[in-house]
Amino acid sequence: MKINRLSFLMFLYLILPLVGLSQSKIISLNLGWSFNNVDSNFWAPANVPGSIFTDLIKLNRIPNPLIADNESKVQWVSESGWCYRLKFLINAEDLANYRKANLLFEELDTYAYIFLNDSLIHEAHNMFVSHQIEVRKWLKAGKNELKVIFPPMLPLLRESAKKLPYKLPENERVFARKPQFQFGWDWAPKIINMGISKSVSLTFWNSLDVEQPTIVTSLKNNAGIVHCSLPVEVAVSKSSILTVDISNQKSGLKYFTQKFSVSSDSLLKFNFSINNPKIWNPTGSGQPNIYHLLLTVTDSKSTTKTYHKQIGFRNINLVQTPDSIGRSFYFEVNGQPVFAKGANWTPIGIFKNENSPQKYRKLLTMAHNAGYNMLRVWGGGGYEDDIFYDLCDSLGIMVWQDAMFASAMYPYDDVFLKSVYAEINFQSKRLSSHPSIALWCGNNENYEGWANWGWQKQYGYSAADSTSIWSGNRKLFETVIPQALKESYGNVFFNYHPSSPANGWGRDTAYKTGDVHYWGVWWGMEPFSSYRKKVGRFVSEYGFQGYPSIMTLEQAANQAIDSLNQPSLATHQKHSRGYQTIDEYLQRDYPKPKSVEDYVYISQLMQADGMGEAIKAHTQRVPYCMGSLYWQFSDCWPSISWSALDYFGNPKSFYFASKRLFKPVKPTFMKNGDTTEIWVSNIGNKSFRGTVMLIEIEQSGVKKIIGTTPVSITSNNSSVISILSNSHIKPNSVFAAVLVDLQGKEIAEEVCFVNQPKKLTLKKPFFTFHIIKEANGFTKFVISSDVPVKGLWLTIDGFELSENGFDMIPRKDYVIDCTPEKPNTILKSSSIKTISLNDVLNR
C-alpha cells in the first residue's frame, strides 16, 4: 500500500509542476494529505483546501451539523487537536539546480504549527494572512514529510482570556483572528473550524521571485488621464537588471516599460498613466468598465514572472459634510452623488471549501439583477475570496468592506496589534486594485456596544479598566488599521469609517449624523410604521425575519414538516425570541394561518411588506437619506433568518419586493395620519419626466382612473405628488399608482391595500395564463387576474422566475421571464402553482 501511494505521489510530482524558463518550478501540494486526531494513530484521507468538519463528515465520523439538531453533537471537534500530514518526493536534481524553495500556505484556520521533516518551521495564529516560508534548508532528496498540527481551539482561547485581569465582551472569541460568526450568532450555528482552508504550493526558484503586485489608481478630473502606482516586491538571489512591462492583456497595448538595477530583495515603486480610460461605474450609473493588465518582470537570465490584475478607474468619495441637521453620509462616484441600495453580505456557507464559484456567481448575479449597487461585507465573517471582488467589479456592485471585528471589545497588546496590522496590510494590498471597493470600515457595532449595551456594568469594570479598554480599542480602530491601509494605498485617497454605526439607534443623533443600524423594528418590537419616523442619513442595517420555503425547512430538519415547533427544526432559529417575534408581528396585522404552508407564506409576505415600508421611507427621504442596506442578503446554513435568499439561493418574497422598490424611479404610497400620500422617488442618476395615473379598484375587479399627475423630478429627489384623505376612502379600498414616461412606457407601479391585511375582504382570484416561447430558448408566461390580488406567489418546479410575490391590478397582463434550471425543460400551465393573501383569507 505504501509503495502504491509513493508511486502515485511521484506521478503527481511529474504532472503538476508549472515550469517557467528553467529558473522556477511551482508544485501544487493540495493532493495526498491525510489527517488524524492527535490522540490517535488512525490516519484518514483529507481534503486540501478543506476543513476538519468536512473531512470528518465524509468519513461518517460526525453527523452533518447543518441538518436537524446535529450542531450540538459536533462541539467536541473544536476541543480536540488535529494533525494533517503530507508525504511527498523531491528530486535530487531540483535541490541541486535551485537555490531557493518557498512553501506557501494561502490560508490556515487558524492556530497551527508547521513541521517539515520533524522540524518546526512556522507558527500560524491569524487566518486572514498567507504564510510563506523559505524551506530549502529543510528539504531533502527523496521522501519528505509535511505536518500541520492544529491544537485544540477552545482551550487555547480560554488560556488567552485568562491572561487578562478582566473579561472582554464576548470573552474567548475576540482572541481568535478568524471569522467571528463561527462562534455562533443569532443567525449562525457554533461551528469553530480548523484546517488548511486554501491551497498549498512549493516554489523552487533561482534568480527571481515576485510577490503578488498591488495596483492603486487615482482618477483625475473624472476623465482624461488615470494615474496608477504599482509597488512590486521582488526577491533576487544576486544583483540583476530587471525589466518591468505593463500591458493590456486583451489588446496588447503597452502602458509601461522600465529597467531597474537591484542587488538584493527590493520593493520597486513606479507610476504609469493611461490616457482617456473608460470609467468604472456602479449599477445604474453607467458601465462597470474593467481593464485587464498584464505585469511582466524579467531578469538578466530571462527568468520571467507574469501576473494578471483586474482594475478599473473611478473616484469614490465618502462625503460627510456638516449641515443644518447634523452631518451627511453618502458616496460620491465620479463626481455624482449615488444612492446606495443593497444589502449586508454575510458568509454564504459555514465551510469555505464548499463555497463554489458557481454559488458566488449565482448570488451576485441575483444582487445585480435586483438593481443593487452596494453590498456591505459584514465584520463578523471573513475577507471574501477573489472571485467575490472580481464579480463585484464586473457587475458594478460597490463593496463596503468591514475589517473583521464585530460586536465586542478586542485585545490591544502589542502582539495582537502587530498581527492585526499584518492582516489589514495583507488584505488591503490584495484588494486595493478592485474598483468595487468603496469603503473600509474598522468594525461592526463595537463602538455602539461600548456606548449603549451596558458592558461596563455587566463585566464590573473599574474606571481604570474602562479607560484602558476604550483607549486600547480606539488605538486599534483609529490608528493601527488606518496606518496599515495607508501603507497599501500610499498617497491615493481611500475612504475609512472607524465603526459602523456612527451612533446607536436609540439616540436621536443617530438619525441626523453618519450611518445608523435601525433595529427598533424587530429588536425593539416597534411597529413597521416606525420606519417612516426613524430615517437616517445612511441606513446600513435594518431587518426582519421571514421563513424560508417548506423545501428548505425540510432540508434543515431532515424530515417532513408537520409543525414549525418540531425539535429537529428548533436549532435552526438562532434568535432567542425569533419564533415569538415573528408570531407577535403576524398577530398584529395578518390573518391567522391555518396550515404550515400558509404560515410560511404569510411570514414571507410580512417580511416583504415590513421591509418594503423601510425601503419606501428611505427612498422618499432622498437626498436626506442616501443609503439603504438591509440585513441580510443570504444564509450560511438552512435557517429561519433575516435573509432575502435562503442557504440554497432560493429567493423569499422580500427579494422581489426589494427589486421593485430599488428601481431608479417609482411611485409609492405612504400612510400619514389621516391621509395616504402618493410619492415619486428618483434614486437614479438621471432626471425623469412622465405621468402618474392613480387608479381606484373595487373588489369585483372594476377599476377607474381617478387622476393623472405630470411628474418632473431630478436625480436623487423625491416628492409627494398627490394626497388621499382617509375619511373619503372606503375601508376595503384598493388603489394603484402607475408611472409612465413621456413615450407612454410603463416604468413602475404600486398597489395600495388601505386596510390591514387581516381586515381585508378579498375575493378568490381566477387566473389566466399564456405561455410565450422565444427563439433563444427562454420562456415567458403572461398571467392576469379578474380581481385585485395581494402578494401573489408563484411556484414552478424547475424554473427560476424574474418576478414573484407581487400585487396585481385586475385584468392587466403581467409578463414573467422563466429560466429553466435544466435545458429542454418544458413549461406547462398546469405546473404553475399559486398562493396569495386572497387564498388565505378565503380558507
mmCIF file of C-alpha atoms in Angstrom, residues 35 81 129 152 188 215 253 263 325 343 369 393 430 434 530 533 586 643 662 709 741 749 762 801 814 820:
data_model
loop_
_atom_site.group_PDB
_atom_site.id
_atom_site.type_symbol
_atom_site.label_atom_id
_atom_site.label_comp_id
_atom_site.label_asym_id
_atom_site.label_seq_id
_atom_site.Cartn_x
_atom_site.Cartn_y
_atom_site.Cartn_z
ATOM 1 C CA PHE A 35 -5.282 13.578 8.960
ATOM 2 C CA GLY A 81 -6.245 18.650 18.424
ATOM 3 C CA VAL A 129 -2.931 36.266 6.201
ATOM 4 C CA PRO A 152 -7.421 22.358 20.438
ATOM 5 C CA ALA A 188 -25.447 31.075 12.540
ATOM 6 C CA ILE A 215 -2.049 48.423 -8.139
ATOM 7 C CA LEU A 253 -1.172 47.817 -25.834
ATOM 8 C CA SER A 263 21.294 43.951 -5.739
ATOM 9 C CA ILE A 325 -29.452 68.984 10.648
ATOM 10 C CA ALA A 343 -27.705 44.520 1.459
ATOM 11 C CA ASN A 369 -30.470 41.725 -11.347
ATOM 12 C CA ASP A 393 -16.062 44.656 -10.278
ATOM 13 C CA ARG A 430 -4.835 42.138 -2.133
ATOM 14 C CA HIS A 434 -10.532 46.398 -7.202
ATOM 15 C CA SER A 530 -41.704 53.295 12.833
ATOM 16 C CA LYS A 533 -40.093 58.168 11.511
ATOM 17 C CA LEU A 586 -48.098 38.401 12.475
ATOM 18 C CA SER A 643 -32.162 36.803 4.676
ATOM 19 C CA PHE A 662 -34.955 49.808 -5.634
ATOM 20 C CA THR A 709 -50.410 63.874 -12.425
ATOM 21 C CA ASP A 741 -42.655 58.027 -19.201
ATOM 22 C CA GLU A 749 -46.381 50.576 -10.353
ATOM 23 C CA LEU A 762 -60.521 39.960 -0.900
ATOM 24 C CA LEU A 801 -38.688 33.447 -12.196
ATOM 25 C CA TYR A 814 -48.044 40.592 -16.033
ATOM 26 C CA PRO A 820 -35.229 26.557 -16.827
#
